[in-house]
Tab-separated table of C-alpha atoms in Angstrom:
chain	number	residue	atom	x	y	z
A	1	MET	CA	-124.035	19.662	-12.271
A	2	SER	CA	-126.614	21.963	-10.712
A	3	PHE	CA	-129.049	21.956	-7.817
A	4	THR	CA	-132.218	24.047	-7.669
A	5	LEU	CA	-133.646	25.600	-4.510
A	6	ARG	CA	-137.305	26.677	-4.562
A	7	TRP	CA	-139.300	28.593	-1.965
A	8	LYS	CA	-142.484	30.626	-1.500
A	9	ASN	CA	-142.399	34.380	-1.024
A	10	PRO	CA	-145.815	35.791	-0.025
A	11	ASN	CA	-144.460	39.326	0.419
A	12	VAL	CA	-146.059	41.987	-1.768
A	13	ILE	CA	-143.330	44.514	-0.988
A	14	SER	CA	-139.772	44.505	-2.263
A	15	THR	CA	-137.540	41.875	-0.690
A	16	VAL	CA	-133.914	40.843	-0.829
A	17	VAL	CA	-133.160	37.137	-0.563
A	18	LYS	CA	-129.649	36.014	0.311
A	19	ILE	CA	-128.618	32.386	-0.059
A	20	TYR	CA	-125.856	30.859	2.040
A	21	ARG	CA	-124.120	27.531	1.519
A	22	ASP	CA	-121.636	25.615	3.638
A	23	VAL	CA	-120.451	22.057	4.175
A	24	LYS	CA	-121.434	22.289	7.851
A	25	ASP	CA	-124.574	23.410	9.646
A	26	ILE	CA	-125.224	27.159	9.266
A	27	THR	CA	-126.412	29.378	12.111
A	28	PRO	CA	-127.851	32.893	11.597
A	29	SER	CA	-125.355	34.279	14.111
A	30	ALA	CA	-122.343	33.108	12.078
A	31	LEU	CA	-123.248	33.394	8.424
A	32	PRO	CA	-120.646	32.809	5.706
A	33	GLU	CA	-120.541	35.033	2.639
A	34	PRO	CA	-123.750	34.669	0.608
A	35	ILE	CA	-123.457	32.577	-2.523
A	36	ALA	CA	-126.284	34.540	-4.172
A	37	THR	CA	-128.303	37.726	-3.614
A	38	LEU	CA	-131.709	38.046	-5.303
A	39	SER	CA	-133.934	41.130	-5.394
A	40	ASN	CA	-136.416	40.649	-8.253
A	41	GLY	CA	-139.047	38.536	-6.526
A	42	GLU	CA	-137.404	35.224	-7.451
A	43	THR	CA	-138.762	32.035	-5.917
A	44	GLU	CA	-136.048	29.686	-7.143
A	45	TRP	CA	-132.304	29.675	-7.698
A	46	ARG	CA	-129.996	27.173	-9.364
A	47	ASP	CA	-126.658	26.431	-7.737
A	48	THR	CA	-124.480	25.659	-10.758
A	49	THR	CA	-121.364	24.981	-8.679
A	50	ALA	CA	-122.811	22.069	-6.686
A	51	THR	CA	-120.726	18.897	-6.932
A	52	PRO	CA	-122.429	15.516	-7.485
A	53	GLY	CA	-122.294	13.401	-4.344
A	54	ALA	CA	-121.446	16.342	-2.074
A	55	THR	CA	-123.497	17.297	0.983
A	56	TYR	CA	-124.297	20.965	1.560
A	57	TYR	CA	-126.224	23.041	4.077
A	58	TYR	CA	-128.292	25.926	2.717
A	59	LEU	CA	-129.853	28.835	4.601
A	60	LEU	CA	-131.897	31.732	3.198
A	61	THR	CA	-132.479	35.177	4.668
A	62	VAL	CA	-135.269	37.497	3.530
A	63	THR	CA	-135.041	41.235	4.144
A	64	ALA	CA	-138.098	43.485	3.803
A	65	ASN	CA	-138.629	46.972	5.252
A	66	GLY	CA	-135.291	46.730	6.995
A	67	LYS	CA	-136.209	43.536	8.843
A	68	THR	CA	-134.340	40.286	8.138
A	69	VAL	CA	-135.694	36.807	8.800
A	70	ALA	CA	-133.618	33.637	8.418
A	71	SER	CA	-134.776	30.176	7.442
A	72	SER	CA	-133.543	27.072	9.172
A	73	SER	CA	-130.398	25.421	7.864
A	74	GLN	CA	-131.343	22.647	5.417
A	75	LYS	CA	-129.085	19.708	4.558
A	76	TYR	CA	-129.014	18.298	1.009
A	77	THR	CA	-126.943	15.636	-0.709
A	78	ILE	CA	-126.544	16.401	-4.405
A	79	GLU	CA	-127.708	13.493	-6.520
A	80	ILE	CA	-127.632	13.325	-10.290
A	81	LYS	CA	-131.244	13.496	-11.446
A	82	ARG	CA	-131.962	13.721	-15.138
A	83	GLY	CA	-135.667	14.135	-15.697
A	84	ILE	CA	-138.517	12.272	-14.063
A	85	GLY	CA	-138.339	8.554	-13.479
A	86	PRO	CA	-135.613	6.097	-12.490
A	87	MET	CA	-131.911	6.815	-12.903
A	88	THR	CA	-130.713	3.213	-13.170
A	89	ILE	CA	-130.245	1.594	-16.585
A	90	LEU	CA	-132.019	-1.770	-16.517
A	91	ASN	CA	-130.905	-2.947	-19.947
A	92	GLY	CA	-128.152	-1.593	-22.179
A	93	ASN	CA	-125.891	1.358	-21.420
A	94	ASP	CA	-125.837	5.139	-21.772
A	95	ARG	CA	-125.503	4.817	-25.548
A	96	LEU	CA	-128.767	2.884	-25.713
A	97	GLY	CA	-130.481	1.921	-22.489
A	98	PHE	CA	-133.901	1.175	-21.025
A	99	MET	CA	-134.507	2.759	-17.620
A	100	GLY	CA	-138.012	1.509	-16.892
A	101	ALA	CA	-141.375	3.035	-16.059
A	102	VAL	CA	-141.840	6.520	-14.641
A	103	PRO	CA	-143.616	6.196	-11.248
A	104	TYR	CA	-147.207	7.378	-11.237
A	105	ASP	CA	-146.638	10.293	-8.866
A	106	GLU	CA	-143.893	11.664	-11.147
A	107	GLN	CA	-145.931	11.517	-14.359
A	108	TRP	CA	-147.328	14.732	-15.794
A	109	LEU	CA	-151.025	15.477	-16.134
A	110	PRO	CA	-152.965	15.449	-19.418
A	111	SER	CA	-153.520	19.200	-19.038
A	112	GLN	CA	-149.754	19.739	-19.297
A	113	MET	CA	-149.638	18.336	-22.820
A	114	PRO	CA	-149.471	20.897	-25.661
A	115	GLN	CA	-152.879	22.355	-26.429
A	116	ALA	CA	-152.532	21.464	-30.112
A	117	PHE	CA	-152.087	17.801	-29.179
A	118	LEU	CA	-155.110	17.891	-26.873
A	119	ALA	CA	-157.187	19.457	-29.646
A	120	MET	CA	-156.288	16.568	-31.966
A	121	PHE	CA	-156.951	13.872	-29.356
A	122	PRO	CA	-159.470	15.430	-26.940
A	123	ASN	CA	-160.637	12.172	-25.356
A	124	LEU	CA	-157.378	10.207	-25.341
A	125	LEU	CA	-155.873	11.053	-21.952
A	126	THR	CA	-158.028	10.608	-18.869
A	127	ASP	CA	-155.248	10.012	-16.335
A	128	ARG	CA	-151.602	10.898	-15.866
A	129	VAL	CA	-149.411	10.259	-18.913
A	130	ALA	CA	-147.687	6.871	-18.503
A	131	LEU	CA	-144.118	6.816	-19.805
A	132	TYR	CA	-141.079	4.612	-20.255
A	133	LYS	CA	-137.666	6.233	-19.895
A	134	PHE	CA	-134.610	5.668	-22.105
A	135	THR	CA	-131.097	6.932	-22.590
A	136	ARG	CA	-129.691	7.127	-26.103
A	137	ASN	CA	-126.356	8.637	-27.114
A	138	GLY	CA	-126.156	10.327	-23.730
A	139	LYS	CA	-129.591	11.979	-23.945
A	140	ILE	CA	-132.791	11.168	-22.047
A	141	TYR	CA	-135.955	10.214	-23.926
A	142	TYR	CA	-139.467	9.103	-23.002
A	143	MET	CA	-142.146	7.205	-24.889
A	144	LEU	CA	-145.770	6.452	-24.096
A	145	SER	CA	-145.976	3.131	-22.256
A	146	ASN	CA	-149.714	2.478	-21.938
A	147	THR	CA	-151.248	1.292	-25.219
A	148	SER	CA	-154.588	2.818	-24.198
A	149	GLN	CA	-152.842	6.209	-24.357
A	150	PHE	CA	-151.351	5.688	-27.829
A	151	PRO	CA	-152.860	8.299	-30.200
A	152	ASN	CA	-155.778	6.369	-31.682
A	153	THR	CA	-156.934	8.615	-34.517
A	154	PRO	CA	-155.112	8.650	-37.877
A	155	VAL	CA	-153.240	11.912	-38.346
A	156	ASP	CA	-150.977	13.269	-41.076
A	157	TRP	CA	-147.553	14.915	-41.070
A	158	ALA	CA	-148.938	18.218	-42.354
A	159	SER	CA	-151.341	18.528	-39.424
A	160	LEU	CA	-148.606	17.711	-36.934
A	161	TYR	CA	-146.278	20.271	-38.503
A	162	GLN	CA	-148.940	22.971	-38.345
A	163	ALA	CA	-149.470	22.050	-34.677
A	164	GLY	CA	-145.746	22.453	-33.924
A	165	LEU	CA	-145.302	18.744	-33.162
A	166	VAL	CA	-142.746	17.569	-35.764
A	167	TYR	CA	-139.228	18.908	-35.233
A	168	GLY	CA	-138.913	20.146	-31.647
A	169	THR	CA	-136.496	22.879	-32.712
A	170	GLY	CA	-138.344	25.957	-31.464
A	171	ASP	CA	-138.128	27.531	-34.922
A	172	ALA	CA	-139.862	26.534	-38.172
A	173	GLY	CA	-137.571	23.549	-38.644
A	174	PRO	CA	-134.786	22.956	-41.175
A	175	GLU	CA	-134.577	24.800	-44.479
A	176	ASN	CA	-136.998	23.373	-47.068
A	177	GLY	CA	-138.368	21.124	-44.344
A	178	HIS	CA	-142.051	21.950	-44.640
A	179	GLY	CA	-142.795	21.944	-48.371
A	180	THR	CA	-145.747	24.169	-49.258
A	181	LEU	CA	-146.935	24.484	-45.667
A	182	PRO	CA	-146.629	27.884	-43.976
A	183	ALA	CA	-143.639	28.130	-41.649
A	184	THR	CA	-144.810	27.151	-38.173
A	185	PRO	CA	-142.774	27.199	-34.931
A	186	GLN	CA	-141.958	23.644	-33.868
A	187	ASP	CA	-142.194	24.421	-30.196
A	188	ALA	CA	-144.340	21.704	-28.605
A	189	LYS	CA	-143.095	20.979	-25.105
A	190	ILE	CA	-144.068	19.958	-21.597
A	191	VAL	CA	-142.756	21.841	-18.556
A	192	HIS	CA	-142.892	19.605	-15.496
A	193	LYS	CA	-141.187	19.620	-12.102
A	194	GLY	CA	-138.724	22.270	-13.236
A	195	ASP	CA	-137.673	20.483	-16.430
A	196	THR	CA	-138.636	20.954	-20.072
A	197	TYR	CA	-139.404	18.074	-22.421
A	198	ILE	CA	-139.504	18.640	-26.185
A	199	MET	CA	-142.310	16.765	-27.949
A	200	ARG	CA	-141.515	15.703	-31.517
A	201	LEU	CA	-141.605	12.909	-34.085
A	202	PRO	CA	-139.005	10.120	-34.117
A	203	ARG	CA	-136.288	10.132	-36.749
A	204	GLY	CA	-136.931	7.270	-39.142
A	205	LEU	CA	-133.613	7.120	-41.029
A	206	THR	CA	-131.343	10.006	-40.025
A	207	THR	CA	-129.064	10.436	-37.030
A	208	SER	CA	-129.184	13.435	-34.686
A	209	SER	CA	-126.181	15.009	-36.443
A	210	GLU	CA	-127.921	14.934	-39.833
A	211	SER	CA	-130.602	17.262	-41.123
A	212	PRO	CA	-134.027	15.606	-41.220
A	213	ALA	CA	-134.758	17.586	-44.400
A	214	TYR	CA	-132.759	16.294	-47.364
A	215	PRO	CA	-133.238	14.823	-50.875
A	216	PHE	CA	-134.667	11.350	-50.306
A	217	VAL	CA	-132.820	8.397	-51.859
A	218	ALA	CA	-135.206	6.988	-54.458
A	219	ASP	CA	-133.896	3.426	-54.196
A	220	TYR	CA	-134.994	3.120	-50.565
A	221	ASN	CA	-138.672	3.774	-51.219
A	222	GLY	CA	-140.822	0.684	-50.676
A	223	LYS	CA	-137.913	-1.390	-49.336
A	224	THR	CA	-137.454	-3.002	-45.945
A	225	HIS	CA	-134.612	-1.633	-43.868
A	226	ASP	CA	-132.868	-5.006	-43.462
A	227	GLU	CA	-132.469	-5.483	-47.216
A	228	ILE	CA	-130.590	-2.193	-47.715
A	229	ALA	CA	-126.969	-2.905	-46.836
A	230	SER	CA	-125.934	0.747	-47.071
A	231	LEU	CA	-128.230	1.719	-44.184
A	232	THR	CA	-125.917	1.055	-41.268
A	233	ASN	CA	-126.428	4.067	-38.985
A	234	PRO	CA	-128.970	3.444	-36.206
A	235	CYS	CA	-132.026	5.681	-36.034
A	236	GLU	CA	-134.648	6.354	-33.378
A	237	TYR	CA	-137.365	4.343	-35.104
A	238	ASN	CA	-135.181	1.228	-35.223
A	239	ASP	CA	-133.899	1.671	-31.676
A	240	LEU	CA	-137.082	2.708	-29.882
A	241	LEU	CA	-140.027	1.471	-31.934
A	242	TYR	CA	-138.795	-1.894	-33.235
A	243	THR	CA	-138.219	-2.814	-29.608
A	244	MET	CA	-141.756	-1.806	-28.635
A	245	VAL	CA	-143.304	-4.781	-30.468
A	246	ASN	CA	-142.793	-8.546	-30.560
A	247	GLU	CA	-140.832	-8.821	-33.828
A	248	VAL	CA	-137.044	-8.600	-34.145
A	249	PRO	CA	-135.545	-7.323	-37.435
A	250	LYS	CA	-131.943	-8.263	-38.200
A	251	LYS	CA	-130.683	-4.728	-37.633
A	252	GLN	CA	-132.352	-4.357	-34.237
A	253	ARG	CA	-129.552	-3.465	-31.822
A	254	TRP	CA	-130.920	-4.541	-28.445
A	255	ALA	CA	-133.599	-6.462	-26.588
A	256	ASN	CA	-137.287	-5.593	-26.793
A	257	TRP	CA	-138.522	-3.385	-23.957
A	258	ALA	CA	-142.163	-4.360	-24.578
A	259	ALA	CA	-144.036	-7.187	-26.306
A	260	ASN	CA	-146.873	-5.335	-28.004
A	261	SER	CA	-148.351	-6.702	-31.221
A	262	TYR	CA	-146.404	-5.865	-34.376
A	263	THR	CA	-149.670	-4.417	-35.725
A	264	TYR	CA	-148.943	-1.171	-33.879
A	265	LEU	CA	-146.228	-0.520	-36.499
A	266	GLY	CA	-147.543	-2.223	-39.631
A	267	GLN	CA	-149.901	-4.855	-41.016
A	268	GLY	CA	-150.438	-6.448	-44.426
A	269	THR	CA	-153.903	-7.943	-44.028
A	270	LEU	CA	-156.126	-4.871	-43.795
A	271	GLY	CA	-159.115	-3.812	-45.836
A	272	THR	CA	-158.884	-0.619	-47.827
A	273	THR	CA	-161.208	1.185	-45.411
A	274	ALA	CA	-159.099	0.376	-42.360
A	275	PRO	CA	-157.557	3.217	-40.357
A	276	TYR	CA	-153.990	4.046	-41.431
A	277	PHE	CA	-154.414	2.099	-44.730
A	278	GLY	CA	-151.655	3.114	-47.133
A	279	GLY	CA	-149.650	4.819	-44.431
A	280	GLY	CA	-147.149	3.809	-41.794
A	281	VAL	CA	-145.656	5.353	-38.673
A	282	LEU	CA	-145.066	9.087	-39.056
A	283	CYS	CA	-141.405	10.130	-38.882
A	284	MET	CA	-139.636	13.479	-38.833
A	285	GLU	CA	-137.885	13.422	-42.207
A	286	HIS	CA	-139.024	15.620	-45.117
A	287	ASP	CA	-137.866	15.369	-48.735
A	288	THR	CA	-136.343	18.607	-50.058
A	289	ALA	CA	-136.537	17.499	-53.698
A	290	GLU	CA	-140.254	16.663	-53.649
A	291	ASP	CA	-142.977	17.471	-51.145
A	292	ARG	CA	-142.843	14.071	-49.425
A	293	VAL	CA	-142.317	12.801	-45.902
A	294	LEU	CA	-141.078	9.567	-44.378
A	295	HIS	CA	-143.256	6.838	-42.925
A	296	ARG	CA	-141.777	3.655	-41.482
A	297	GLY	CA	-143.764	0.431	-41.446
A	298	ILE	CA	-146.795	-0.031	-43.697
A	299	PHE	CA	-150.505	-0.708	-43.272
A	300	ASN	CA	-151.930	-2.348	-46.418
A	301	ASN	CA	-153.444	-5.545	-47.870
A	302	ALA	CA	-150.348	-6.825	-49.682
A	303	GLY	CA	-149.437	-9.528	-47.188
A	304	GLY	CA	-145.850	-9.882	-46.092
A	305	THR	CA	-144.271	-11.162	-42.919
A	306	PRO	CA	-144.788	-9.205	-39.700
A	307	VAL	CA	-141.073	-8.449	-39.444
A	308	SER	CA	-141.061	-6.969	-42.953
A	309	MET	CA	-144.180	-4.879	-42.350
A	310	ILE	CA	-142.647	-2.972	-39.430
A	311	GLN	CA	-139.401	-2.176	-41.309
A	312	ARG	CA	-140.830	-0.692	-44.496
A	313	ILE	CA	-139.548	2.655	-45.800
A	314	ASN	CA	-142.238	4.776	-47.477
A	315	TYR	CA	-142.104	8.210	-49.093
A	316	LEU	CA	-145.606	9.637	-48.920
A	317	SER	CA	-147.539	12.870	-49.219
A	318	PRO	CA	-147.571	15.057	-46.089
A	319	THR	CA	-151.357	14.578	-46.063
A	320	THR	CA	-151.194	10.757	-45.943
A	321	LYS	CA	-152.452	9.622	-42.572
A	322	GLY	CA	-150.504	7.249	-40.373
A	323	ARG	CA	-149.826	6.203	-36.796
A	324	TYR	CA	-148.329	8.730	-34.445
A	325	TYR	CA	-145.912	7.927	-31.610
A	326	PRO	CA	-144.369	11.073	-30.117
A	327	ILE	CA	-140.958	11.167	-28.504
A	328	PHE	CA	-140.338	13.357	-25.450
A	329	GLU	CA	-136.747	14.588	-25.126
A	330	LEU	CA	-135.372	16.089	-21.916
A	331	VAL	CA	-133.802	19.520	-22.411
A	332	GLU	CA	-130.547	19.766	-20.451
């Protein structure tokens, strides 16, 4: 557990900041030993020894030109705060849980989104970015909650990769994970209120312990997830996107967190000129045997039940356009 102190330092000359902590009120005339001494112009410090639930008093002194000034003693109770938004699980548990909407005043601004994303969707975001918060396998995730802020222009995997928006790894992604595309750092992120959020694609078949670049299984292509008995491991698409719409596949693990139309994930009654036709929802996975990527769901004119359209597994060219739903993952 950690607790971060932040302050302003308007001094233009060299200063030394000492930080004091105690479990009782601190007075400048009876200071304990400092817990930290800073001399490089820092304006924040993280107390990594703070205990959750404990109450501490902090006091700072600033020394410049031989003169020392003390702050007042400030009392803080250390609460566990993981990212913006609520900390209570409304549905599920820490393995897979819905935590609700991020309050408006905690949401980040459109200008904080990666510049590559804003270049692709220049007119999409006109207000703060509305988000729902989740916990999954002990990690914290966010998804866009306002359908008017869903990316509304068809985009392809290749363009997202070249914009650094696919893997969220900070490097070029896994070995053989970008086909013929030039290696591009996958470093899209948002820095907000002292935390960093990786921006990436959802995994459509693999788990977090598996590489998203691997030889695709030919037998899965064109099938619905429910009809493949060997696919038993849950993935992000099934856990977070199935539950975004009003259909419920057999392998869905928990209750829907929204009741949007299934047509956000797939549709079988479209004309050939419709946006997304022939594609699905863009996922992270890349085939290492052929230059193909994974889409889940399908947009076509072949009919099919709504619940089958949102499950579909498709291996497509990296330049095939589809729907794009980013995931934001808290870095801890």
